[in-house]
Structure formats: structure tokens, C-alpha cells
Amino acid sequence: MALFITFEGGEGCGKSVQSKRLYRRLSKLAVPVILTHEPGVTALGKKITRLLKWSQDINISPMAELLLFNASRAQLVEEVIRPNLEKGVNVICDRYADSTTTYQGYGRGLDMATVVAVNGVGTQGLVPDLTILLDMPVEEGLARKGEKNKDRFETESSKFHKRVREGYKKLAETEPERWLVVDATQSKETIAGIIWQRVSRLLPR
Ligand code: TYD
């Protein structure tokens, strides 16, 4: 059975760099793999993302946010993730349902049982085999992103982002066998090495 690996973390933690590195390393070894990300890969996902990230002029409630991220996710699972896993292609996804648990659950303060239930619908029960958390202090991550072109999430307070970070840590503690927590303040090479150690053990010999 193919592997489903997700990357998670706060703003500026380096997920996209590390997910690309892992994708390239697996591809070089001729391991069948695709790299995708949330939100906004499918045609529907792109439209939803534009709304969620850039609509400054309309009000989007936390509950609507929860549902919209999961609408985009349902499309991605059905159109991209599940068909590839079924074909035996490993899937790497930059953000997945844990982003909703942390941003809409811990960050926005939505009722956790509701978030878990809606995520269950959006993912259609598909849980990653491995989730890599790139953890770094909020201020450091936000500083890496810079001041230009901030979206609806990047303009949130550092208190919001601290709740997101703590939320990730709690999730990882509750399910340690699924999560790999990596200190994302280390060099890119060190981080990639730690990730590779874990992923290579999961690959069939
Ligand atoms: P984007 O720039 O696409 O991603 P990244 O931060 O990974 O580079 O922004 C996506 C934003 O949406 C990011 O701030 C996290 C947020 N988000 C949620 O709030 N809930 C979710 O379920 C997902 C997938 C993302």
C-alpha cells in the first residue's frame, strides 16, 4: 500500500521547501510519488483558496471557514489523493486536515468535536501514515514571511499563531506514532536528514 505523508506547521516553517526535497529524493530513487498541497490544487480548491486568503471585503465566519477548507479537501481527496494511493503512488501533501484542527479549532476557537467531525467528512476518513510537524517559534516564522502581501491568516495576531503552534504540539503528543516533530530552526540539510531517516524506514525494501 502506498504511503500518505503530510507536512504541517505554522507560517514560514519551511514546509514547502522540505516537502519538495522529499519529493525529489523519492523521485530520484524511482519511487512513484506525487506532491500536492492544501488548499488550492484542484480547480474548485483554487477558487475557495482565493476567497479564504484574500477576501478582505466580505465577512467569513469561523464555521464557514471550517466548511470551505473541508469542501476544498473533499475535492482534493477524491480527485487527487485517493486515486493516486489506489494506483500505488505515494502521496506527499503540504497541509491537510490537521491544519484545520489547529487554525480553525485552536486558532479560531471553534468547538473541537465539530472540527473533528467536519474534518472526518472532508477527508472521507483518510488519515496520513506519517505527519511531519516543522515546529518553530511564531515570531521567527512570521519574520521569515516578511511584511509584504499578507493574507487573512498571516495578518492574524501572534496570539492566534501561538494557539496554532500549541495546538500542533498537542496533536503530536496525542498521536506520537503518526507524528514526527522536527525543530525547524535547524539547517535545511539537518531537517531533510531527519525526515529522510523516518521516511526511508517506511518504504518497502
Ligand atoms: P498558503 O500560503 O497556501 O500555505 P502555507 O502557509 O502552507 O504556505 O496559505 C494557506 C493558509 O491557510 C495558511 O495560513 C494556513 C491556512 N489554513 C487554514 O487555516 N486551515 C486549513 O485547513 C488549511 C489547509 C490552511
Tab-separated table of N, CA, C and O and ligand atoms in Angstrom, residues 11 15 38-39 53 69 73 94-95 99-100 103-104 145 151 153, ligand 1:
chain	number	residue	atom	x	y	z
A	11	GLU	N	3.201	29.481	10.029
A	11	GLU	CA	3.677	30.324	8.922
A	11	GLU	C	5.211	30.326	8.877
A	11	GLU	O	5.864	30.417	9.918
A	15	LYS	N	7.761	24.262	5.250
A	15	LYS	CA	7.101	23.047	4.754
A	15	LYS	C	7.288	22.851	3.265
A	15	LYS	O	7.523	21.738	2.810
A	38	GLU	N	-2.435	21.766	0.130
A	38	GLU	CA	-3.723	22.351	0.506
A	38	GLU	C	-3.484	23.774	0.944
A	38	GLU	O	-2.467	24.044	1.574
A	39	PRO	N	-4.411	24.671	0.769
A	39	PRO	CA	-5.581	24.490	-0.065
A	39	PRO	C	-5.230	24.873	-1.501
A	39	PRO	O	-4.160	25.399	-1.746
A	53	LYS	N	-8.180	33.288	1.465
A	53	LYS	CA	-6.940	34.018	1.754
A	53	LYS	C	-7.036	35.509	1.494
A	53	LYS	O	-6.417	36.312	2.197
A	69	PHE	N	-12.711	25.048	3.884
A	69	PHE	CA	-11.463	24.275	3.800
A	69	PHE	C	-11.783	22.802	3.559
A	69	PHE	O	-11.081	22.117	2.819
A	73	ARG	N	-10.924	20.267	0.541
A	73	ARG	CA	-10.244	18.997	0.880
A	73	ARG	C	-10.976	17.789	0.296
A	73	ARG	O	-10.348	16.864	-0.226
A	94	ASP	N	1.309	18.982	1.337
A	94	ASP	CA	1.714	20.125	2.151
A	94	ASP	C	0.444	20.712	2.770
A	94	ASP	O	-0.327	21.358	2.063
A	95	ARG	N	0.204	20.458	4.017
A	95	ARG	CA	-1.007	20.763	4.805
A	95	ARG	C	-2.135	19.782	4.477
A	95	ARG	O	-2.302	19.358	3.329
A	99	SER	N	-4.227	20.999	9.712
A	99	SER	CA	-4.205	22.471	9.611
A	99	SER	C	-5.546	23.047	10.054
A	99	SER	O	-5.597	24.104	10.681
A	100	THR	N	-6.616	22.351	9.716
A	100	THR	CA	-7.945	22.830	10.121
A	100	THR	C	-8.124	22.698	11.634
A	100	THR	O	-8.670	23.591	12.286
A	103	TYR	N	-5.761	25.648	12.987
A	103	TYR	CA	-6.126	27.030	12.639
A	103	TYR	C	-7.588	27.349	12.990
A	103	TYR	O	-7.864	28.384	13.591
A	104	GLN	N	-8.518	26.449	12.598
A	104	GLN	CA	-9.922	26.758	12.862
A	104	GLN	C	-10.323	26.296	14.278
A	104	GLN	O	-11.131	26.942	14.933
A	145	LYS	N	8.406	35.231	6.714
A	145	LYS	CA	7.404	35.529	5.677
A	145	LYS	C	7.497	36.984	5.222
A	145	LYS	O	7.084	37.317	4.115
A	151	ASP	N	-1.813	37.588	3.721
A	151	ASP	CA	-3.191	37.132	3.520
A	151	ASP	C	-3.977	37.163	4.836
A	151	ASP	O	-3.457	37.605	5.862
A	153	PHE	N	-4.678	35.045	6.978
A	153	PHE	CA	-4.133	34.280	8.103
A	153	PHE	C	-2.832	34.904	8.605
A	153	PHE	O	-2.597	34.991	9.808
B	1	TYD	P1	-0.724	29.083	1.891
B	1	TYD	O1	0.097	30.293	1.631
B	1	TYD	O2	-1.403	28.432	0.756
B	1	TYD	O3	0.027	27.977	2.639
B	1	TYD	P2	1.302	27.924	3.538
B	1	TYD	O4	1.091	28.765	4.760
B	1	TYD	O5	1.288	26.487	3.829
B	1	TYD	O6	2.446	28.393	2.688
B	1	TYD	O7	-1.806	29.547	2.989
B	1	TYD	C1	-2.723	28.738	3.495
B	1	TYD	C2	-3.214	29.410	4.745
B	1	TYD	O8	-4.452	28.819	5.118
B	1	TYD	C3	-2.267	29.232	5.920
B	1	TYD	O9	-2.172	30.447	6.629
B	1	TYD	C4	-2.950	28.211	6.792
B	1	TYD	C5	-4.398	28.370	6.453
B	1	TYD	N1	-5.176	27.125	6.559
B	1	TYD	C6	-6.203	27.031	7.496
B	1	TYD	O10	-6.445	27.982	8.240
B	1	TYD	N2	-6.928	25.873	7.568
B	1	TYD	C7	-6.697	24.820	6.730
B	1	TYD	O11	-7.383	23.782	6.825
B	1	TYD	C8	-5.641	24.923	5.751
B	1	TYD	C9	-5.360	23.801	4.808
B	1	TYD	C10	-4.913	26.092	5.702
